[in-house]
Coordinates of C-alpha atoms in Angstrom, one line a residue:
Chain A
X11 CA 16.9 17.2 4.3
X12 CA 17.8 13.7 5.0
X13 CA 21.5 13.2 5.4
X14 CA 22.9 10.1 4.0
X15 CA 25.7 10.2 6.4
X16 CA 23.4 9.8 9.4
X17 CA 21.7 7.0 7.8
X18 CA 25.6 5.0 7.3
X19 CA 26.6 6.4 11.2
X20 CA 23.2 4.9 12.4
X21 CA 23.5 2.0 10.8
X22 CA 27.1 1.5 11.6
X23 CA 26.1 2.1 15.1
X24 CA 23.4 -0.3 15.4
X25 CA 26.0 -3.2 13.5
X26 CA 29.0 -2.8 15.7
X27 CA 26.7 -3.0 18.9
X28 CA 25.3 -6.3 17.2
X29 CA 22.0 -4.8 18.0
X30 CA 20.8 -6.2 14.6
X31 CA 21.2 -9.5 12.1
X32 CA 21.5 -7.1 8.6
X33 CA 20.1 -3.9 7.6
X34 CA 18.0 -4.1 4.4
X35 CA 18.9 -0.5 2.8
X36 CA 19.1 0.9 -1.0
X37 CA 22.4 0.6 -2.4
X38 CA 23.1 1.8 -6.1
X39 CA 22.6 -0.5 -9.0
X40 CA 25.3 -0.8 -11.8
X41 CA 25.5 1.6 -14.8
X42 CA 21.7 2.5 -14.1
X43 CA 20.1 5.9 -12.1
X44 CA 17.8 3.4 -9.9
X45 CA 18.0 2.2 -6.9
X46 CA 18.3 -1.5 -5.6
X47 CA 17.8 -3.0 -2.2
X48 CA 21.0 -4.0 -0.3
X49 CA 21.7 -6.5 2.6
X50 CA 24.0 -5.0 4.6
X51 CA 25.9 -7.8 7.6
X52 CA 28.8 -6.0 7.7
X53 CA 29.7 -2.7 8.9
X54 CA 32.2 -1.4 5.4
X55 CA 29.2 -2.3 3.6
X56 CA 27.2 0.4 4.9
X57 CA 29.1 3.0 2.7
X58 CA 27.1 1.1 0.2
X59 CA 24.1 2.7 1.1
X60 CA 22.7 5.3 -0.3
X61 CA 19.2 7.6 -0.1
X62 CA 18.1 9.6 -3.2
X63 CA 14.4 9.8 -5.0
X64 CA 14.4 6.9 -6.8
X65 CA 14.3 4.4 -3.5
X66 CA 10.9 3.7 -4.4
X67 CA 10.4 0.0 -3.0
X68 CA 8.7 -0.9 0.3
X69 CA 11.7 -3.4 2.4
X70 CA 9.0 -4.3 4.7
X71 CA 8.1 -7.6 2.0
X72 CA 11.5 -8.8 3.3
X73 CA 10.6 -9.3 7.0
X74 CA 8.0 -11.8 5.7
X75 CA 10.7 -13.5 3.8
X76 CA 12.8 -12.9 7.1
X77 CA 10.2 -14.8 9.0
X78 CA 9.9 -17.9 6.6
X79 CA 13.7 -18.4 6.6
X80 CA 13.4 -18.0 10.6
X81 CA 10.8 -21.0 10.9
X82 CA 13.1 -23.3 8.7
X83 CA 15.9 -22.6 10.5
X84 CA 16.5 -25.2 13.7
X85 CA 18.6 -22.7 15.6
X86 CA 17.8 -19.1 14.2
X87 CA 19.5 -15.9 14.6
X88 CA 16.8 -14.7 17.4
X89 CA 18.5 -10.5 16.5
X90 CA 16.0 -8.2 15.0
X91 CA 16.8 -7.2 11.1
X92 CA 17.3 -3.5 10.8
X93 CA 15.0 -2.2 8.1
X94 CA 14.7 1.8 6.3
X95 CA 11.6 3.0 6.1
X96 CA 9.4 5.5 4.6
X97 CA 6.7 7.2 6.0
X98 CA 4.3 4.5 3.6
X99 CA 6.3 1.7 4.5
X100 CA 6.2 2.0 8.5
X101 CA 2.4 1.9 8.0
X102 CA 3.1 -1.8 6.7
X103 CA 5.2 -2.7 9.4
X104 CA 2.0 -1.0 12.0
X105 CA -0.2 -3.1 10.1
X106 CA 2.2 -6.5 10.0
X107 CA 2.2 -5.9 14.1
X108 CA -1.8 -5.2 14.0
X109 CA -2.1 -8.4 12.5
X110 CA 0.0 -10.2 15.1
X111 CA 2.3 -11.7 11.7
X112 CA 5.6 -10.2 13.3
X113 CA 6.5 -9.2 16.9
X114 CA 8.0 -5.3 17.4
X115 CA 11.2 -6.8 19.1
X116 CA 11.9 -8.9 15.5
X117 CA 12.6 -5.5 13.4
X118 CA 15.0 -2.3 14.3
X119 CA 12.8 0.2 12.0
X120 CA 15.2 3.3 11.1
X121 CA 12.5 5.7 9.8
X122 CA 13.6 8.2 7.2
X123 CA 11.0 11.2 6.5
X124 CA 10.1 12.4 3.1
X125 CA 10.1 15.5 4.6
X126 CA 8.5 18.0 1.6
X127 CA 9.5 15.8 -1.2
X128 CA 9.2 11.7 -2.1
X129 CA 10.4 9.2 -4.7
X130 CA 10.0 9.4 -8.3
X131 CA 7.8 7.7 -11.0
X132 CA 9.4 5.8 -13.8
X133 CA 6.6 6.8 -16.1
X134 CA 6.9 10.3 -15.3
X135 CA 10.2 10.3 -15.9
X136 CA 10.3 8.5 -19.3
X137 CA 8.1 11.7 -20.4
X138 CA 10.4 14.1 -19.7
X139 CA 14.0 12.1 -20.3
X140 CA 15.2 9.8 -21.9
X141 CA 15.8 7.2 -19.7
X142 CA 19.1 5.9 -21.4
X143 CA 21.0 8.9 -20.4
X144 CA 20.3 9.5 -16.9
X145 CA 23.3 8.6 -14.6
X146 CA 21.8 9.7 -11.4
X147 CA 18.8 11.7 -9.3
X148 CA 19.1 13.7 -6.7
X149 CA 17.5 15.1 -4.1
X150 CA 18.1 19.4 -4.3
X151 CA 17.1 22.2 -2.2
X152 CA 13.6 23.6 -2.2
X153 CA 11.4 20.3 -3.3
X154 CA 13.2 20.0 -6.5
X155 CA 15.3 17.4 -7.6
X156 CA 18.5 17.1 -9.4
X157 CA 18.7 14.9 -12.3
X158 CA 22.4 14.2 -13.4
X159 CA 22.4 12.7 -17.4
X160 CA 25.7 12.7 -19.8
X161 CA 25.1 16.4 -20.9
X162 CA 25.4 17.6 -17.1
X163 CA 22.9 18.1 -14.3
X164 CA 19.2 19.2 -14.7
X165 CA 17.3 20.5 -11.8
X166 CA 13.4 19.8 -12.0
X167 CA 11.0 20.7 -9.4
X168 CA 10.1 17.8 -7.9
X169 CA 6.3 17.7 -8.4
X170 CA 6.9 17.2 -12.0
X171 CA 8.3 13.4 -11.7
X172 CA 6.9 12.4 -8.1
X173 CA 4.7 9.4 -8.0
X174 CA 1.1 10.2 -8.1
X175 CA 1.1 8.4 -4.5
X176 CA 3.5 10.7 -2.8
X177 CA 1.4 13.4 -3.9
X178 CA -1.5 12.1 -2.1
X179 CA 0.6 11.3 0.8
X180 CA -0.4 12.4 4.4
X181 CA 2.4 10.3 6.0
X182 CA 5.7 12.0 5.0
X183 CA 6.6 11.4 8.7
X184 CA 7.1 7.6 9.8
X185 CA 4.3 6.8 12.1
X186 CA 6.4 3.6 13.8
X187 CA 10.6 3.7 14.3
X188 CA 13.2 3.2 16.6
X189 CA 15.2 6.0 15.1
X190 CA 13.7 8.7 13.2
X191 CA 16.2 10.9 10.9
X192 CA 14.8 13.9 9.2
X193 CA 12.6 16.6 10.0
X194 CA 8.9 16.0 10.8
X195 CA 7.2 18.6 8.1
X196 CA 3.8 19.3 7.2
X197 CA 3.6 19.3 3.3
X198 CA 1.5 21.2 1.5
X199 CA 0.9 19.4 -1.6
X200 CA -1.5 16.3 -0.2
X201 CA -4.6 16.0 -1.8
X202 CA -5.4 13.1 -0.5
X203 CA -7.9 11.3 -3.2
X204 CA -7.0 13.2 -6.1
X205 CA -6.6 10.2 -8.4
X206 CA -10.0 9.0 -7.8
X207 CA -11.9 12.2 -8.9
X208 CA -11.8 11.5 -12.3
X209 CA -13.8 8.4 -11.8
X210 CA -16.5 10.2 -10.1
X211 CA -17.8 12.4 -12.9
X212 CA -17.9 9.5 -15.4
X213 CA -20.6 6.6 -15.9
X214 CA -21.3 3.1 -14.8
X215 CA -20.3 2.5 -18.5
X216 CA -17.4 4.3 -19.0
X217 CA -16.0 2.9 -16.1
X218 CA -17.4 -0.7 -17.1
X219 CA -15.1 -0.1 -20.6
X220 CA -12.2 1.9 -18.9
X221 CA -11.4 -1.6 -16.2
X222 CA -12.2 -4.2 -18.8
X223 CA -9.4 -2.5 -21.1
X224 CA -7.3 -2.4 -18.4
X225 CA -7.7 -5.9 -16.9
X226 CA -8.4 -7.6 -19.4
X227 CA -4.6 -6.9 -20.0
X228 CA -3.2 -8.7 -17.1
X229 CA -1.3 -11.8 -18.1
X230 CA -1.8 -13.2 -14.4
X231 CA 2.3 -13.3 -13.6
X232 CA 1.0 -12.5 -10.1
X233 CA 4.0 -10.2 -9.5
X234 CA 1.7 -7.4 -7.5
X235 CA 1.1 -10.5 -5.1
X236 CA 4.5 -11.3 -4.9
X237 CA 5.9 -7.9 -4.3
X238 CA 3.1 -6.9 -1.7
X239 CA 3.5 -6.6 2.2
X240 CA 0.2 -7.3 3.0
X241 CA 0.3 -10.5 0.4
X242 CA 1.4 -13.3 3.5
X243 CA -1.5 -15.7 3.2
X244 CA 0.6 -19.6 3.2
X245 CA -2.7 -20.2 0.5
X246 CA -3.5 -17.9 -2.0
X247 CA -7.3 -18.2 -3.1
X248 CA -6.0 -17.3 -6.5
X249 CA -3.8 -20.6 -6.1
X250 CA -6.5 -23.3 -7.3
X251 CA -3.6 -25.8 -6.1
X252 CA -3.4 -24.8 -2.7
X253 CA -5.5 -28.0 -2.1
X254 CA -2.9 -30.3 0.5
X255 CA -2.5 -33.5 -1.1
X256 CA -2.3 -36.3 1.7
X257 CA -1.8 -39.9 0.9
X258 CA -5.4 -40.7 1.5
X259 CA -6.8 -37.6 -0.3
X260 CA -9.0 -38.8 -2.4
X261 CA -10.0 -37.5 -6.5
X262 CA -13.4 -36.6 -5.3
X263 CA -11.8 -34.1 -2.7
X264 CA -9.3 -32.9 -5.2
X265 CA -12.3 -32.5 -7.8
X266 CA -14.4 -31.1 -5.0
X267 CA -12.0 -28.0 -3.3
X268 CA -13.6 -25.4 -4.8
X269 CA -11.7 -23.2 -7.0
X270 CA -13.1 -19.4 -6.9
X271 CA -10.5 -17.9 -9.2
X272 CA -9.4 -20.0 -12.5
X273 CA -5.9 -19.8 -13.2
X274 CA -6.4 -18.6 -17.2
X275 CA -5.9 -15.0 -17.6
X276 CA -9.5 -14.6 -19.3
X277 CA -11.7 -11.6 -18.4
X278 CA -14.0 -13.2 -15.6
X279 CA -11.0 -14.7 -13.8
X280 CA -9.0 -11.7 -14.3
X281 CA -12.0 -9.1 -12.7
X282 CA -12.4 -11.9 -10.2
X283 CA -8.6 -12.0 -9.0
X284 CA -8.3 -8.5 -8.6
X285 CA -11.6 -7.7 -7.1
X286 CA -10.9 -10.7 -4.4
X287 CA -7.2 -8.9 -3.8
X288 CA -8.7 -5.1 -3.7
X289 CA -11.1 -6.6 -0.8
X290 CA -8.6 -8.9 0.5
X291 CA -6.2 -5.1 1.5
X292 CA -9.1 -3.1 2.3
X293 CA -8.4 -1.2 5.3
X294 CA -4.7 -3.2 5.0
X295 CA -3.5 -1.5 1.8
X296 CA -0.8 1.6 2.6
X297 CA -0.9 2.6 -0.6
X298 CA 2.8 2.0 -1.4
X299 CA 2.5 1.8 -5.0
X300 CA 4.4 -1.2 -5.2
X301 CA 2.0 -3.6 -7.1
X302 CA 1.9 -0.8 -9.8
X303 CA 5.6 -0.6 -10.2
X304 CA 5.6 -4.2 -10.9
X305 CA 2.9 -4.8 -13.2
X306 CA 4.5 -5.6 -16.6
X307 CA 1.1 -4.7 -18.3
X308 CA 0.4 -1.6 -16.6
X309 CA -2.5 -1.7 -14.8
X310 CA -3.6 1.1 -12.8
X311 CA -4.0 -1.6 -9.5
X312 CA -3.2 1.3 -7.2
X313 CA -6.9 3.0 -8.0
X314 CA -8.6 -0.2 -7.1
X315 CA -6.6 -0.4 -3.7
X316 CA -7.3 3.5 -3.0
X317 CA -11.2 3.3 -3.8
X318 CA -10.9 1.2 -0.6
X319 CA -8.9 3.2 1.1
X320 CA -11.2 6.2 0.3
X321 CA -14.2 4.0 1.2
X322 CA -12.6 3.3 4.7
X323 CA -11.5 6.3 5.5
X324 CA -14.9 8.2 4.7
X325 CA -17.5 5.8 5.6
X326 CA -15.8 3.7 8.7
X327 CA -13.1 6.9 9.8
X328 CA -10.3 4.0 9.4
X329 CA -7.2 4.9 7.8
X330 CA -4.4 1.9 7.7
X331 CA -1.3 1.1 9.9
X332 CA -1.6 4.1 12.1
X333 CA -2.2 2.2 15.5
X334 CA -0.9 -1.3 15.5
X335 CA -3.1 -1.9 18.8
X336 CA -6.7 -1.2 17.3
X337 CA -8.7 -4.0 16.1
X338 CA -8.1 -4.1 12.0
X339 CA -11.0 -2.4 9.8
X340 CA -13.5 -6.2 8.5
X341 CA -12.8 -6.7 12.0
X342 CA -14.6 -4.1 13.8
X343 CA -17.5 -2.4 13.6
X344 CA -19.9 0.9 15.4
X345 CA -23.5 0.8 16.0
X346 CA -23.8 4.0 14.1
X347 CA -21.9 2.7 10.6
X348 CA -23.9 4.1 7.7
X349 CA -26.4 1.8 6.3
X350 CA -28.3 3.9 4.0
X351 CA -27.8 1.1 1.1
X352 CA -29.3 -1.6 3.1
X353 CA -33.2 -1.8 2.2
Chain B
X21 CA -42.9 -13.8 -29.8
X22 CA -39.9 -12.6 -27.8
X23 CA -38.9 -14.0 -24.9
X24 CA -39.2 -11.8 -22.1
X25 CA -36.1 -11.5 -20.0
X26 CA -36.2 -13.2 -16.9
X27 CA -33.3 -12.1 -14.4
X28 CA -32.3 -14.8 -12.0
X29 CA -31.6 -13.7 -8.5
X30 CA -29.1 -14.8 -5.9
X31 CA -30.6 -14.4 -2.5
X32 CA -28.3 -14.8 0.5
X33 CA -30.2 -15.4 3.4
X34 CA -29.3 -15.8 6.9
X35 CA -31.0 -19.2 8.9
X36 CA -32.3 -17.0 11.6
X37 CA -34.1 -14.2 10.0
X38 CA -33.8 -13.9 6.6
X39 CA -34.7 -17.3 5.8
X40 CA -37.1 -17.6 8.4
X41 CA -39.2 -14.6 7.1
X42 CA -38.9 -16.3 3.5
X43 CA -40.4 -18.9 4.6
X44 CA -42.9 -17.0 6.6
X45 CA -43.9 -15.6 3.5
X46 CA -44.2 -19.3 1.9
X47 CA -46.2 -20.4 4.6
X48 CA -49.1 -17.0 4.3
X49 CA -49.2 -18.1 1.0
X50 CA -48.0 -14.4 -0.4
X51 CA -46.9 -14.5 -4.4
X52 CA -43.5 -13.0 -5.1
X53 CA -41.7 -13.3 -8.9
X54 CA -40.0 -16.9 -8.9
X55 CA -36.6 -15.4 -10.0
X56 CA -35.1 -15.6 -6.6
X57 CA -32.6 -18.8 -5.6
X58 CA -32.6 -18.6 -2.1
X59 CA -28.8 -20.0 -0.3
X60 CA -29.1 -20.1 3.4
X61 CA -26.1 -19.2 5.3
X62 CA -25.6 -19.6 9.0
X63 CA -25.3 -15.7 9.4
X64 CA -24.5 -12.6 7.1
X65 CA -21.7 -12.3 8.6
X66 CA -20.2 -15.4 7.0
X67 CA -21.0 -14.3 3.7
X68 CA -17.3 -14.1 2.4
X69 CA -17.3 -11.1 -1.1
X70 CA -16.0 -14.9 -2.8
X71 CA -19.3 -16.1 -2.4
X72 CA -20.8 -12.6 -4.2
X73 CA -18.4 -12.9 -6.8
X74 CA -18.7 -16.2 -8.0
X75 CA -22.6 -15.5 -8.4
X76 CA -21.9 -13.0 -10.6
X77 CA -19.4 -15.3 -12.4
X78 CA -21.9 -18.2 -12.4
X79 CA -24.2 -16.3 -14.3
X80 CA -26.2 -14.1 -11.7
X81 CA -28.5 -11.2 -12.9
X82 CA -28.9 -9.8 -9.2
X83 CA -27.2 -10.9 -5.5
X84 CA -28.8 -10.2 -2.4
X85 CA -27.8 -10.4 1.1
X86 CA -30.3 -10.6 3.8
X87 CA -29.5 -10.7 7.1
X88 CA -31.2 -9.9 10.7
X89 CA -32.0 -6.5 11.9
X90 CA -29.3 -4.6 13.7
X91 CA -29.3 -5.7 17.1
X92 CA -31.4 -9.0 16.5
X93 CA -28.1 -10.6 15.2
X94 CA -28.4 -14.8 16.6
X95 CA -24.7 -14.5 17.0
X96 CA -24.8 -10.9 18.6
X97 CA -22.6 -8.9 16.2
X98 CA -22.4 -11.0 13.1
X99 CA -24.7 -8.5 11.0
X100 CA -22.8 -5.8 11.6
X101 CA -19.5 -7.1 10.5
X102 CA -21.6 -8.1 7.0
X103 CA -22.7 -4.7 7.0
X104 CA -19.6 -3.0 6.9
X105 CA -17.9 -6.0 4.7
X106 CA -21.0 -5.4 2.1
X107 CA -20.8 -2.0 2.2
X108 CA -17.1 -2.5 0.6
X109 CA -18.4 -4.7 -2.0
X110 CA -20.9 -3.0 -3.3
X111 CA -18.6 0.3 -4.0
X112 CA -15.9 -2.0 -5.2
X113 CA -18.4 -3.5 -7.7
X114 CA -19.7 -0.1 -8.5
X115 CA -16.7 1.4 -9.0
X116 CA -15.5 -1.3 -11.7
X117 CA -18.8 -0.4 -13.6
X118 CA -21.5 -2.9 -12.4
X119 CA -24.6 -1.3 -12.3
X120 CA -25.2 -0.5 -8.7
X121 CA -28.8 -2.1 -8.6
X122 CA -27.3 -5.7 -9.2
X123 CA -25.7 -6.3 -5.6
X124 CA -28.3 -5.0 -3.1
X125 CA -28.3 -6.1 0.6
X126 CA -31.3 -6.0 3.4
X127 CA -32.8 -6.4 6.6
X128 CA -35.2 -9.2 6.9
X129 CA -36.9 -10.7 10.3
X130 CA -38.8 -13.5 10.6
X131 CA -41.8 -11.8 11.2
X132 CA -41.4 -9.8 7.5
X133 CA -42.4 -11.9 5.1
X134 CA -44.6 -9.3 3.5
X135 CA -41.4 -6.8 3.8
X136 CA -39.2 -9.9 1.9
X137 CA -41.8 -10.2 -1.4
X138 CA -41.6 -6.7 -1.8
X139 CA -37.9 -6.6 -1.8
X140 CA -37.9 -9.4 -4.4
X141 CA -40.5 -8.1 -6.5
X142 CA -38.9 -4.6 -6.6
X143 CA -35.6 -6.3 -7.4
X144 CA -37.1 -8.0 -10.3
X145 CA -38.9 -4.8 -11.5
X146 CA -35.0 -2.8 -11.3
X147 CA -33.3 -5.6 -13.1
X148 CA -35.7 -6.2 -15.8
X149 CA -34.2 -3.0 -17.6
X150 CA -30.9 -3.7 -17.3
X151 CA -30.9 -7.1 -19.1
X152 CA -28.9 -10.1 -18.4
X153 CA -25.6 -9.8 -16.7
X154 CA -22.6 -11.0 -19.0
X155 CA -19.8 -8.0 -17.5
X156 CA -19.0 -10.6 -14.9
X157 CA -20.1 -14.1 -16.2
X158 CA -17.2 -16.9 -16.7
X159 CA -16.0 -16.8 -20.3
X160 CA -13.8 -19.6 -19.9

C-alpha cells in the first residue's frame, strides 16, 4: 500500500532541491469526504497532501493550462511542474508527449500505483451511504476500504464502490514516471470490456432508444470538454464561433464558415457533438472517467469513449498512451487491417 | 397511390478512382437507380467522420465512401488511413443504433463501372426497407 508519507518526503524532496515550479497533488476539501486538487509551491504545504480512494480526478488537464499560462508569460518559469499520477492518468501524459503538445523535461510525473484497489464512484456510493454523513474514506488492508461516517468506521470491500473504470483497468501500474511509489501488482479483477457487453446482446433499436434518452439530456454546458486531457484543440468544432474575425473579414465569410455542430442542445446537434468527440479521442481516450464525473445530466459518455477503445484495441491491436514514440492510432495504418466491411 | 419511398444516397467518391469509374459507367451508358449524389473528394482519405455526419444530419438515407483499391491509392497511403478512419465510424454509428446498412464504404477503380452500379443498385435495394432516415436528421 501506498504510503502517504513517501508521497510528502518525495515531494518535499523534489521542492527543496528546486527541481520543480509546484506539485499539483489532492489535498482534503473542507467539511466534505472528497478530495480536491492542491497546488503545492511551498514545502509546509506538502503536509497538505493527502492520498485516499476518493482522488478520483486526472491532474494531467493542468499541464495544458500550465502550458497556456507559459506562452503568455514574457519570461516564464522554464522548471517542470511536478504532477501525481495514476496508472490512467500517466497514459494521458504518454499520449500529450505522443502528440508532441508537451515536452518530457516540462513535467516531474510522481507515479502512484493503484496497486489491487482504485478510487471510488460517487454513484456507488450514494447507494450504499448517505452521503451527508461520511467524514472520510480510507484505503484498508486486503482491497477493502474504510469508510469513516458520524456513527464510527465501516469497512466495505472495495469492489463494492470502485468505479466501473477501475474495474476494467489493466494499468494499475503507471506506465510513464520519474518516481514510482507503490508496488507494481497484477490485479485480478480486470475485465477489460465489461461495461460494453450489455450493448452487444441488445438491438439496433434498443440501442437507438437507450442513446437518444440519454443524449437527448445533455444541456451542452460542455463541461466533459473542459475537464478532458485530450480536449486541447485552440478551436473547438463544436465552437460555431471559432471563426477569427479580422478587420477585413467580410459577412459573406462569417455567413460562409461552415458550422458542423449547432450550438442548441436539440437532439441532432446533441448526437452530432458527441459522436464528433467519441471520434475525435479514439485511440487518444485513457479512459479516465473524467467527463462522466462531470456531467451534470448523467450521461453514460464513458461507453461511447470505450466502444472506441474496444474497437482499437481489437481491430487495429492499439491501446492508448502506452508508448509515447509510436505514431498515434488515425495516424497509422498495416497492410493487413481488416476490411471485411468494405464492398 | 402511395408514393414509393425513394432513399437519397450520399456517395463519397475519390477523383482518382471512384469518381473516375462513376463516370466510366456514365460514359458505357449502364443504368443504375438515380438516388445517388455523387461528392468528389481529392482522396478517401480526406473524408473527415464531419463530413459523414452532417449527411446524415442534412437528411441522408444512405452515405457511401468510395475510394481506390488498396495499393492503387494516387497519394500512396491515403486509402488506408480512410479505411481504418471508416472503420471507426461505422461501429460508432452502429453502436448508437443506426442501422448498419446506412454507412457503407467500398473499393471502386476506374475500370469498375459495372462493379460501381451494382453497389448503388444494391444500396438502394437495402435501404428501401428501412424507410427514410429521421434518427439523425437536423430538428432544429
Amino acid at each position: 500500500m501506498v504510503k502517504l508519507d513517501d508521497i510528502k518526503k518525495e515531494c518535499k524532496s523534489i521542492l527543496e532541491e528546486g527541481k520543480v515550479k509546484y506539485i499539483v497533488g489532492y489535498k482534503r476539501n473542507n467539511n466534505y469526504y472528497m478530495s480536491i486538487p492542491a497546488f503545492i509551491e511551498k514545502i509546509e504545504e506538502t503536509d497538505q497532501l493527502i492520498w485516499d480512494p476518493t482522488c478520483v480526478y486526472n491532474l494531467v488537464r493542468f499541464l495544458r493550462d500550465e502550458k497556456l499560462r507559459k506562452e503568455r508569460q514574457k519570461t516564464p518559469d522554464t522548471r517542470p511542474i511536478g504532477v501525481i499520477v495514476k496508472g490512467c492518468d500517466s497514459r494521458a501524459i504518454n499520449v500529450l508527449l505522443q502528440e508532441k503538445f508537451i515536452k518530457r523535461e516540462n513535467v516531474y510525473i510522481i507515479g502512484v500505483a493503484c496497486e489491487k484497489s482504485g478510487v471510488i464512484e460517487k454513484k456507488k456510493l450514494r447507494k450504499k451511504f448517505n452521503e451527508k454523513n461520511i467524514k472520510q474514506i480510507e484505503f484498508g488492508k486486503d482491497n477493502n476500504f474504510i469508510i469513516t461516517t458520524e456513527k464510527g468506521k465501516t469497512t466495505i470491500s472495495a469492489e463494492e464502490i470502485l468505479a466501473e473504470r477501475c474495474i476494467e483497468c489493466n494499468n494499475n501500474t503507471p506506465v510513464i514516471y520519474d518516481v514510482l511509489l507503490g508496488e507494481k501488482v497484477e490485479r485480478s479483477l480486470s475485465e477489460h470490456f465489461r461495461s460494453l457487453e450489455k450493448f452487444e446482446s441488445i438491438s439496433t433499436e434498443e440501442k437507438w432508444n437507450f442513446w437518444k434518452k440519454e443524449l437527448d439530456k445533455c444541456i451542452r454546458c460542455y463541461a466533459c470538454r473542459s475537464v478532458c486531457p485530450m480536449c486541447y484543440c485552440d478551436e473547438c468544432i463544436a465552437d460555431s464561433i471559432s471563426l477569427a474575425v479580422k478587420p477585413d473579414t467580410t459577412a459573406e465569410e462569417k455567413a460562409q464558415k461552415i458550422r458542423w455542430v449547432e450550438k442548441s442542445p436539440v437532439s441532432s446537434e446533441n448526437f452530432s457533438y458527441h459522436l464528433i468527440r467519441a471520434l475525435h479521442l479514439a485511440g487518444r481516450c485513457i479512459d479516465c472517467g473524467e467527463c462522466e464525473r462531470v456531467c451534470p445530466v448523467d450521461i453514460p459518455l464513458r461507453y461511447l469513449n470505450k466502444k472506441m477503445e474496444k474497437e482499437a484495441s481489437e481491430q487495429f491491436g492499439y491501446t492508448a498512451g502506452l508508448d509515447p514514440e509510436k505514431p498515434a492510432l488515425v495516424s497509422d495504418f498495416k497492410d493487413d487491417d481488416p476490411q471485411d466491411f468494405i464492398i | 397511390m402511395e408514393e414509393k419511398f425513394e432513399p437519397k444516397i450520399i456517395a463519397f467518391l475519390c477523383k482518382w478512382c471512384s469518381s473516375a469509374g462513376s463516370d466510366l459507367a456514365g460514359v458505357s451508358r449502364m443504368k443504375y437507380p438515380p438516388n445517388v449524389v455523387p461528392i468528389t473528394v481529392m482522396c478517401s482519405g480526406s473524408i473527415s467522420p464531419n463530413y459523414i455526419l452532417s449527411a446524415f444530419k442534412d437528411g441522408a438515407d444512405g452515405v457511401l465512401v468510395s475510394g481506390c483499391h488498396p495499393g492503387d491509392c494516387h497519394y500512396i497511403k491515403g486509402n488506408y488511413y480512410a479505411r481504418r478512419r471508416i472503420t471507426l465510424v461505422k461501429e460508432l454509428l452502429e453502436f448508437i443504433g443506426i442501422e448498419p446498412e446506412r454507412f457503407q464504404m467500398s473499393w471502386v477503380s476506374a475500370a469498375e463501372g459495372a462493379k460501381y452500379t451494382e453497389i448503388i443498385k444494391d444500396f438502394v435495394k437495402e435501404l428501401e426497407p428501412l424507410g427514410p432516415q429521421n434518427k439523425l436528421r437536423s430538428n432544429l
